[in-house]
PDB file of C-alpha atoms in Angstrom:
ATOM      1  CA  MET J  17       0.000   0.000   0.000  1.00  0.00           C
ATOM      2  CA  SER J  18       1.369   3.396  -0.953  1.00  0.00           C
ATOM      3  CA  THR J  19       0.955   6.363   1.363  1.00  0.00           C
ATOM      4  CA  ALA J  20       1.321  10.108   1.060  1.00  0.00           C
ATOM      5  CA  ALA J  21       4.805  11.439   1.592  1.00  0.00           C
ATOM      6  CA  GLU J  22       3.723  14.270   3.844  1.00  0.00           C
ATOM      7  CA  ARG J  23       1.439  14.524   6.844  1.00  0.00           C
ATOM      8  CA  SER J  24      -1.162  17.200   7.405  1.00  0.00           C
ATOM      9  CA  GLY J  25      -0.001  20.231   9.335  1.00  0.00           C
ATOM     10  CA  GLN J  26      -2.824  19.553  11.780  1.00  0.00           C
ATOM     11  CA  PRO J  27      -2.341  16.506  14.043  1.00  0.00           C
ATOM     12  CA  ALA J  28      -5.100  13.927  14.261  1.00  0.00           C
ATOM     13  CA  ARG J  29      -7.120  13.733  17.442  1.00  0.00           C
ATOM     14  CA  SER J  30      -5.934  11.407  20.145  1.00  0.00           C
ATOM     15  CA  GLY J  31      -7.238   7.889  19.539  1.00  0.00           C
ATOM     16  CA  GLU J  32      -7.580   8.292  15.770  1.00  0.00           C
ATOM     17  CA  ALA J  33      -5.953   5.851  13.395  1.00  0.00           C
ATOM     18  CA  VAL J  34      -2.330   6.371  12.428  1.00  0.00           C
ATOM     19  CA  LEU J  35      -0.554   5.489   9.232  1.00  0.00           C
ATOM     20  CA  PRO J  36      -0.394   1.675   9.108  1.00  0.00           C
ATOM     21  CA  GLY J  37       3.001   0.009   9.138  1.00  0.00           C
ATOM     22  CA  PRO J  38       4.272  -1.838   6.091  1.00  0.00           C
ATOM     23  CA  GLU J  39       4.393  -5.201   7.863  1.00  0.00           C
ATOM     24  CA  VAL J  40       0.616  -5.355   8.420  1.00  0.00           C
ATOM     25  CA  SER J  41      -1.896  -5.182   5.569  1.00  0.00           C
ATOM     26  CA  LEU J  42      -4.423  -2.367   5.486  1.00  0.00           C
ATOM     27  CA  TRP J  43      -7.151  -5.000   5.768  1.00  0.00           C
ATOM     28  CA  GLU J  44      -5.753  -6.347   9.037  1.00  0.00           C
ATOM     29  CA  GLN J  45      -5.251  -2.811  10.319  1.00  0.00           C
ATOM     30  CA  MET J  46      -8.876  -2.027   9.519  1.00  0.00           C
ATOM     31  CA  LEU J  47     -10.150  -5.114  11.349  1.00  0.00           C
ATOM     32  CA  SER J  48      -7.764  -4.890  14.305  1.00  0.00           C
ATOM     33  CA  PRO J  49      -9.396  -4.866  17.770  1.00  0.00           C
ATOM     34  CA  GLY J  50      -8.110  -1.385  18.522  1.00  0.00           C
ATOM     35  CA  ASN J  51      -9.434   0.146  15.307  1.00  0.00           C
ATOM     36  CA  LEU J  52     -12.789  -1.614  15.640  1.00  0.00           C
ATOM     37  CA  SER J  53     -13.135  -0.481  19.262  1.00  0.00           C
ATOM     38  CA  ARG J  54     -12.546   3.138  18.247  1.00  0.00           C
ATOM     39  CA  ALA J  55     -15.044   2.745  15.415  1.00  0.00           C
ATOM     40  CA  LEU J  56     -17.670   1.248  17.718  1.00  0.00           C
ATOM     41  CA  ARG J  57     -17.284   4.051  20.253  1.00  0.00           C
ATOM     42  CA  ARG J  58     -17.656   6.620  17.486  1.00  0.00           C
ATOM     43  CA  VAL J  59     -20.817   4.984  16.105  1.00  0.00           C
ATOM     44  CA  GLU J  60     -22.330   4.772  19.591  1.00  0.00           C
ATOM     45  CA  ALA J  61     -21.468   8.409  20.330  1.00  0.00           C
ATOM     46  CA  ASN J  62     -22.954   9.613  17.044  1.00  0.00           C
ATOM     47  CA  ARG J  63     -26.181   7.701  17.705  1.00  0.00           C
ATOM     48  CA  GLY J  64     -28.387   8.398  14.702  1.00  0.00           C
ATOM     49  CA  ALA J  65     -31.525   6.742  13.404  1.00  0.00           C
ATOM     50  CA  PRO J  66     -31.737   3.010  12.639  1.00  0.00           C
ATOM     51  CA  GLY J  67     -31.068   1.730   9.143  1.00  0.00           C
ATOM     52  CA  ALA J  68     -33.222  -0.618   7.095  1.00  0.00           C
ATOM     53  CA  ASP J  69     -32.986  -3.432   9.672  1.00  0.00           C
ATOM     54  CA  GLY J  70     -34.300  -1.295  12.549  1.00  0.00           C
ATOM     55  CA  MET J  71     -31.299  -1.901  14.844  1.00  0.00           C
ATOM     56  CA  THR J  72     -30.424   1.034  17.116  1.00  0.00           C
ATOM     57  CA  THR J  73     -26.919   2.026  18.135  1.00  0.00           C
ATOM     58  CA  GLY J  74     -27.744   0.927  21.673  1.00  0.00           C
ATOM     59  CA  GLU J  75     -28.446  -2.590  20.409  1.00  0.00           C
ATOM     60  CA  LEU J  76     -25.295  -2.845  18.305  1.00  0.00           C
ATOM     61  CA  ARG J  77     -22.736  -3.792  20.966  1.00  0.00           C
ATOM     62  CA  PRO J  78     -24.765  -6.718  22.415  1.00  0.00           C
ATOM     63  CA  TRP J  79     -25.486  -7.927  18.867  1.00  0.00           C
ATOM     64  CA  LEU J  80     -21.783  -7.896  18.037  1.00  0.00           C
ATOM     65  CA  HIS J  81     -20.965 -10.055  21.074  1.00  0.00           C
ATOM     66  CA  GLU J  82     -23.088 -12.812  19.534  1.00  0.00           C
ATOM     67  CA  HIS J  83     -22.512 -12.321  15.805  1.00  0.00           C
ATOM     68  CA  TRP J  84     -19.159 -10.634  15.183  1.00  0.00           C
ATOM     69  CA  ALA J  85     -17.341 -13.919  14.524  1.00  0.00           C
ATOM     70  CA  GLN J  86     -19.670 -14.658  11.604  1.00  0.00           C
ATOM     71  CA  VAL J  87     -19.392 -11.093  10.302  1.00  0.00           C
ATOM     72  CA  ARG J  88     -15.592 -11.209  10.440  1.00  0.00           C
ATOM     73  CA  ALA J  89     -15.553 -14.567   8.654  1.00  0.00           C
ATOM     74  CA  ALA J  90     -17.779 -13.184   5.888  1.00  0.00           C
ATOM     75  CA  LEU J  91     -15.554 -10.107   5.543  1.00  0.00           C
ATOM     76  CA  ASP J  92     -12.401 -12.229   5.262  1.00  0.00           C
ATOM     77  CA  ALA J  93     -14.075 -14.571   2.772  1.00  0.00           C
ATOM     78  CA  GLY J  94     -15.250 -11.678   0.613  1.00  0.00           C
ATOM     79  CA  THR J  95     -18.893 -12.735   0.994  1.00  0.00           C
ATOM     80  CA  TYR J  96     -20.058  -9.909   3.262  1.00  0.00           C
ATOM     81  CA  GLN J  97     -22.978  -8.046   1.697  1.00  0.00           C
ATOM     82  CA  PRO J  98     -23.708  -4.551   3.022  1.00  0.00           C
ATOM     83  CA  SER J  99     -27.376  -3.824   3.568  1.00  0.00           C
ATOM     84  CA  PRO J 100     -29.135  -1.265   1.378  1.00  0.00           C
ATOM     85  CA  VAL J 101     -29.435   2.148   2.978  1.00  0.00           C
ATOM     86  CA  ARG J 102     -32.804   3.434   4.165  1.00  0.00           C
ATOM     87  CA  ARG J 103     -34.049   6.330   2.048  1.00  0.00           C
ATOM     88  CA  VAL J 104     -34.921   9.504   3.937  1.00  0.00           C
ATOM     89  CA  VAL J 105     -36.087  12.667   2.175  1.00  0.00           C
ATOM     90  CA  ILE J 106     -35.680  16.059   3.846  1.00  0.00           C
ATOM     91  CA  PRO J 107     -36.506  19.538   2.487  1.00  0.00           C
ATOM     92  CA  LYS J 108     -33.659  21.846   1.491  1.00  0.00           C
ATOM     93  CA  PRO J 109     -33.646  25.336   3.068  1.00  0.00           C
ATOM     94  CA  GLY J 110     -33.703  26.965  -0.373  1.00  0.00           C
ATOM     95  CA  GLY J 111     -36.357  24.667  -1.790  1.00  0.00           C
ATOM     96  CA  GLY J 112     -36.307  21.199  -3.245  1.00  0.00           C
ATOM     97  CA  GLU J 113     -35.462  17.950  -1.495  1.00  0.00           C
ATOM     98  CA  ARG J 114     -32.303  16.275  -0.261  1.00  0.00           C
ATOM     99  CA  LEU J 115     -32.081  12.481  -0.502  1.00  0.00           C
ATOM    100  CA  LEU J 116     -30.341  10.860   2.445  1.00  0.00           C
ATOM    101  CA  GLY J 117     -29.361   7.224   2.914  1.00  0.00           C
ATOM    102  CA  VAL J 118     -29.163   5.800   6.432  1.00  0.00           C
ATOM    103  CA  PRO J 119     -26.937   2.693   6.713  1.00  0.00           C
ATOM    104  CA  THR J 120     -27.515  -0.032   9.272  1.00  0.00           C
ATOM    105  CA  CYS J 121     -25.547   0.281  12.506  1.00  0.00           C
ATOM    106  CA  LEU J 122     -23.368  -2.683  11.532  1.00  0.00           C
ATOM    107  CA  ASP J 123     -22.495  -1.063   8.217  1.00  0.00           C
ATOM    108  CA  ARG J 124     -21.777   2.211  10.002  1.00  0.00           C
ATOM    109  CA  LEU J 125     -19.278   0.336  12.169  1.00  0.00           C
ATOM    110  CA  VAL J 126     -17.482  -1.184   9.173  1.00  0.00           C
ATOM    111  CA  GLN J 127     -17.546   2.109   7.280  1.00  0.00           C
ATOM    112  CA  GLN J 128     -16.104   3.938  10.283  1.00  0.00           C
ATOM    113  CA  ALA J 129     -13.344   1.342  10.581  1.00  0.00           C
ATOM    114  CA  ILE J 130     -12.491   1.901   6.901  1.00  0.00           C
ATOM    115  CA  ALA J 131     -12.596   5.677   7.305  1.00  0.00           C
ATOM    116  CA  GLN J 132     -10.140   5.579  10.205  1.00  0.00           C
ATOM    117  CA  MET J 133      -7.635   3.787   7.979  1.00  0.00           C
ATOM    118  CA  LEU J 134      -8.106   5.958   4.897  1.00  0.00           C
ATOM    119  CA  THR J 135      -8.067   9.367   6.580  1.00  0.00           C
ATOM    120  CA  PRO J 136      -4.318   9.356   7.369  1.00  0.00           C
ATOM    121  CA  ILE J 137      -3.597   8.312   3.779  1.00  0.00           C
ATOM    122  CA  PHE J 138      -5.683  10.959   2.011  1.00  0.00           C
ATOM    123  CA  ASP J 139      -6.010  13.870   4.447  1.00  0.00           C
ATOM    124  CA  PRO J 140      -2.421  15.170   3.982  1.00  0.00           C
ATOM    125  CA  GLN J 141      -3.303  15.972   0.367  1.00  0.00           C
ATOM    126  CA  PHE J 142      -6.181  18.293   1.241  1.00  0.00           C
ATOM    127  CA  SER J 143      -5.948  21.996   0.616  1.00  0.00           C
ATOM    128  CA  PRO J 144      -4.751  23.930   3.699  1.00  0.00           C
ATOM    129  CA  SER J 145      -7.845  26.096   3.135  1.00  0.00           C
ATOM    130  CA  SER J 146     -10.163  23.124   3.725  1.00  0.00           C
ATOM    131  CA  PHE J 147     -11.584  22.757   7.238  1.00  0.00           C
ATOM    132  CA  GLY J 148     -14.699  20.585   6.888  1.00  0.00           C
ATOM    133  CA  PHE J 149     -14.815  17.133   8.504  1.00  0.00           C
ATOM    134  CA  ARG J 150     -11.062  16.867   9.028  1.00  0.00           C
ATOM    135  CA  PRO J 151      -9.210  15.726  12.174  1.00  0.00           C
ATOM    136  CA  GLY J 152      -7.731  18.618  14.110  1.00  0.00           C
ATOM    137  CA  ARG J 153      -9.720  21.215  12.152  1.00  0.00           C
ATOM    138  CA  SER J 154     -12.902  23.060  13.025  1.00  0.00           C
ATOM    139  CA  ALA J 155     -15.408  25.692  11.929  1.00  0.00           C
ATOM    140  CA  HIS J 156     -13.732  28.144  14.307  1.00  0.00           C
ATOM    141  CA  GLN J 157     -10.489  27.786  12.362  1.00  0.00           C
ATOM    142  CA  ALA J 158     -12.391  28.420   9.128  1.00  0.00           C
ATOM    143  CA  VAL J 159     -13.770  31.647  10.611  1.00  0.00           C
ATOM    144  CA  GLN J 160     -10.260  32.704  11.623  1.00  0.00           C
ATOM    145  CA  ALA J 161      -9.027  32.014   8.085  1.00  0.00           C
ATOM    146  CA  ALA J 162     -11.902  34.067   6.645  1.00  0.00           C
ATOM    147  CA  ARG J 163     -11.030  36.972   8.947  1.00  0.00           C
ATOM    148  CA  ALA J 164      -7.431  36.775   7.763  1.00  0.00           C
ATOM    149  CA  CYS J 165      -8.652  37.008   4.158  1.00  0.00           C
ATOM    150  CA  ILE J 166     -10.621  40.153   5.044  1.00  0.00           C
ATOM    151  CA  GLN J 167      -7.633  41.683   6.795  1.00  0.00           C
ATOM    152  CA  ASP J 168      -5.551  40.995   3.681  1.00  0.00           C
ATOM    153  CA  GLY J 169      -7.951  43.159   1.711  1.00  0.00           C
ATOM    154  CA  ARG J 170      -9.844  40.459  -0.149  1.00  0.00           C
ATOM    155  CA  GLU J 171     -13.343  41.684  -0.914  1.00  0.00           C
ATOM    156  CA  TRP J 172     -15.006  38.962  -2.990  1.00  0.00           C
ATOM    157  CA  VAL J 173     -16.789  35.817  -1.784  1.00  0.00           C
ATOM    158  CA  VAL J 174     -17.715  33.176  -4.351  1.00  0.00           C
ATOM    159  CA  ASP J 175     -20.395  30.683  -3.219  1.00  0.00           C
ATOM    160  CA  ILE J 176     -20.460  27.574  -5.414  1.00  0.00           C
ATOM    161  CA  ASP J 177     -22.782  24.584  -5.125  1.00  0.00           C
ATOM    162  CA  LEU J 178     -22.526  21.544  -7.396  1.00  0.00           C
ATOM    163  CA  ASP J 179     -26.084  20.496  -8.226  1.00  0.00           C
ATOM    164  CA  ARG J 180     -26.841  16.918  -7.084  1.00  0.00           C
ATOM    165  CA  PHE J 181     -23.132  16.235  -6.778  1.00  0.00           C
ATOM    166  CA  PHE J 182     -23.444  13.189  -4.516  1.00  0.00           C
ATOM    167  CA  ASP J 183     -26.190  11.736  -6.713  1.00  0.00           C
ATOM    168  CA  ARG J 184     -23.951  11.674  -9.799  1.00  0.00           C
ATOM    169  CA  VAL J 185     -20.699  10.174  -8.593  1.00  0.00           C
ATOM    170  CA  GLN J 186     -19.384   7.628 -11.121  1.00  0.00           C
ATOM    171  CA  PHE J 187     -18.294   4.430  -9.370  1.00  0.00           C
ATOM    172  CA  ASP J 188     -15.552   3.451 -11.815  1.00  0.00           C
ATOM    173  CA  ALA J 189     -13.978   6.915 -11.773  1.00  0.00           C
ATOM    174  CA  LEU J 190     -14.056   7.008  -7.987  1.00  0.00           C
ATOM    175  CA  MET J 191     -12.591   3.542  -7.488  1.00  0.00           C
ATOM    176  CA  ALA J 192      -9.805   4.206  -9.981  1.00  0.00           C
ATOM    177  CA  ARG J 193      -8.700   7.204  -7.961  1.00  0.00           C
ATOM    178  CA  VAL J 194      -8.931   5.455  -4.608  1.00  0.00           C
ATOM    179  CA  ALA J 195      -6.813   2.634  -6.058  1.00  0.00           C
ATOM    180  CA  ARG J 196      -4.027   5.115  -6.784  1.00  0.00           C
ATOM    181  CA  LYS J 197      -3.355   5.294  -3.044  1.00  0.00           C
ATOM    182  CA  VAL J 198      -4.769   1.987  -1.761  1.00  0.00           C
ATOM    183  CA  ASP J 199      -3.651  -1.289  -3.320  1.00  0.00           C
ATOM    184  CA  ASP J 200      -5.296  -3.685  -0.853  1.00  0.00           C
ATOM    185  CA  ARG J 201      -7.849  -5.361  -3.110  1.00  0.00           C
ATOM    186  CA  ARG J 202     -10.005  -6.529  -0.210  1.00  0.00           C
ATOM    187  CA  ILE J 203     -10.475  -2.938   0.942  1.00  0.00           C
ATOM    188  CA  LEU J 204     -11.266  -1.836  -2.606  1.00  0.00           C
ATOM    189  CA  ARG J 205     -13.825  -4.627  -3.079  1.00  0.00           C
ATOM    190  CA  LEU J 206     -15.494  -3.761   0.217  1.00  0.00           C
ATOM    191  CA  ILE J 207     -15.740  -0.075  -0.692  1.00  0.00           C
ATOM    192  CA  ARG J 208     -17.226  -1.026  -4.056  1.00  0.00           C
ATOM    193  CA  SER J 209     -19.783  -3.264  -2.357  1.00  0.00           C
ATOM    194  CA  TYR J 210     -20.960  -0.303  -0.277  1.00  0.00           C
ATOM    195  CA  LEU J 211     -21.327   1.831  -3.378  1.00  0.00           C
ATOM    196  CA  GLU J 212     -23.496  -0.869  -4.975  1.00  0.00           C
ATOM    197  CA  ALA J 213     -25.489  -1.814  -1.851  1.00  0.00           C
ATOM    198  CA  GLY J 214     -28.694  -0.221  -3.098  1.00  0.00           C
ATOM    199  CA  VAL J 215     -31.444   1.794  -1.420  1.00  0.00           C
ATOM    200  CA  MET J 216     -34.608   0.721   0.405  1.00  0.00           C
ATOM    201  CA  VAL J 217     -37.560   2.861  -0.695  1.00  0.00           C
ATOM    202  CA  GLY J 218     -40.975   1.976   0.696  1.00  0.00           C
ATOM    203  CA  GLY J 219     -39.773  -1.508   1.600  1.00  0.00           C
ATOM    204  CA  VAL J 220     -38.457  -2.194  -1.914  1.00  0.00           C
ATOM    205  CA  LYS J 221     -34.745  -2.443  -2.719  1.00  0.00           C
ATOM    206  CA  GLN J 222     -33.610  -0.273  -5.601  1.00  0.00           C
ATOM    207  CA  ALA J 223     -30.266  -0.827  -7.317  1.00  0.00           C
ATOM    208  CA  THR J 224     -27.682   1.959  -7.390  1.00  0.00           C
ATOM    209  CA  VAL J 225     -25.566   2.480 -10.510  1.00  0.00           C
ATOM    210  CA  GLU J 226     -24.156   5.896  -9.626  1.00  0.00           C
ATOM    211  CA  GLY J 227     -24.107   8.338  -6.733  1.00  0.00           C
ATOM    212  CA  THR J 228     -23.331   7.996  -3.042  1.00  0.00           C
ATOM    213  CA  PRO J 229     -26.062   8.384  -0.421  1.00  0.00           C
ATOM    214  CA  GLN J 230     -25.616  11.298   1.940  1.00  0.00           C
ATOM    215  CA  GLY J 231     -26.122  10.297   5.540  1.00  0.00           C
ATOM    216  CA  GLY J 232     -23.571   7.558   6.213  1.00  0.00           C
ATOM    217  CA  LEU J 233     -20.031   7.774   7.477  1.00  0.00           C
ATOM    218  CA  CYS J 234     -17.909   7.699   4.365  1.00  0.00           C
ATOM    219  CA  SER J 235     -19.845   9.872   1.894  1.00  0.00           C
ATOM    220  CA  ALA J 236     -16.962  12.152   1.628  1.00  0.00           C
ATOM    221  CA  GLU J 237     -14.477   9.920   3.093  1.00  0.00           C
ATOM    222  CA  HIS J 238     -13.680  10.094  -0.420  1.00  0.00           C
ATOM    223  CA  LYS J 239     -14.327  13.359  -2.028  1.00  0.00           C
ATOM    224  CA  GLU J 240     -11.475  12.428  -4.305  1.00  0.00           C
ATOM    225  CA  PRO J 241     -11.377  14.976  -7.133  1.00  0.00           C
ATOM    226  CA  TYR J 242     -11.545  13.872 -10.720  1.00  0.00           C
ATOM    227  CA  GLU J 243      -8.446  15.847 -11.645  1.00  0.00           C
ATOM    228  CA  GLN J 244      -6.323  16.559  -8.585  1.00  0.00           C
ATOM    229  CA  GLY J 245      -6.728  13.540  -6.323  1.00  0.00           C
ATOM    230  CA  ARG J 246      -7.837  14.943  -2.971  1.00  0.00           C
ATOM    231  CA  VAL J 247     -10.050  12.972  -0.552  1.00  0.00           C
ATOM    232  CA  MET J 248     -12.304  14.483   2.113  1.00  0.00           C
ATOM    233  CA  ARG J 249     -14.474  13.067   4.840  1.00  0.00           C
ATOM    234  CA  SER J 250     -18.143  13.702   5.559  1.00  0.00           C
ATOM    235  CA  ALA J 251     -20.997  11.206   5.231  1.00  0.00           C
ATOM    236  CA  GLY J 252     -22.619   8.518   2.895  1.00  0.00           C
ATOM    237  CA  LEU J 253     -20.006   6.515   1.058  1.00  0.00           C
ATOM    238  CA  LEU J 254     -17.497   8.031  -1.307  1.00  0.00           C
ATOM    239  CA  ALA J 255     -17.758  11.113  -3.483  1.00  0.00           C
ATOM    240  CA  LEU J 256     -15.679  12.969  -6.021  1.00  0.00           C
ATOM    241  CA  VAL J 257     -14.934  16.658  -6.034  1.00  0.00           C
ATOM    242  CA  ARG J 258     -13.527  18.503  -9.007  1.00  0.00           C
ATOM    243  CA  ALA J 259     -10.753  20.787  -7.766  1.00  0.00           C
ATOM    244  CA  MET J 260     -10.626  24.233  -9.314  1.00  0.00           C
ATOM    245  CA  PRO J 261      -7.011  25.485  -9.485  1.00  0.00           C
ATOM    246  CA  GLY J 262      -6.502  29.106  -8.580  1.00  0.00           C
ATOM    247  CA  ILE J 263      -9.539  29.423  -6.312  1.00  0.00           C
ATOM    248  CA  GLU J 264      -8.778  29.698  -2.607  1.00  0.00           C
ATOM    249  CA  HIS J 265     -11.611  28.554  -0.386  1.00  0.00           C
ATOM    250  CA  CYS J 266     -12.570  27.953   3.202  1.00  0.00           C
ATOM    251  CA  ALA J 267     -14.613  24.757   3.605  1.00  0.00           C
TER     252      ALA J 267
END
């Protein structure tokens, strides 16, 4: 597995994953007891609504005591099938609707475990002007950066929104870019299986051929740009962002 040559200027929070050593595969790092324990604590702390199976975060830990051995065996065998996400529709403040996808608690755990391994690999490549959903960075820092821009005499603010960006992510393009940094095929297959897990709408499973549902743990855990190769973390599964050279931004 190749890794970035430089680390982010902002240290990760205590307890977050660190760059895996070369002697242990990324897959084993992802499924290590320490990484899974951190992932479980994060899922429990985030709470959130149940997915398609109705399991709550409070029920997850007892369920794992009884069933984790079978889940781990399925993961290692490559037969694990993520559940489809539960469709939730919420109104947008400016009009229209936003489609969310709520994963099951078990899938949130696995996604979080993946995210903790991928963040140290991709985060160092982010723009220093990017503050959203990154370890060691906050909205307060973004405000400070904006104030510095004002003090430097910058007068223009450009607000850009990519219409239905998450809904139009191309799976092949995304996976090709993730594979530039991650060569563990088991991790790549698992990520792909989440992209293709489908959506439950009114009790009926619908196939997904493009797009990543907003609402899970990894939706931006890959906002890998089509052209510049930068990955960001937010929610859903993985999503691409087209970088625009020459435009400084605070995110």
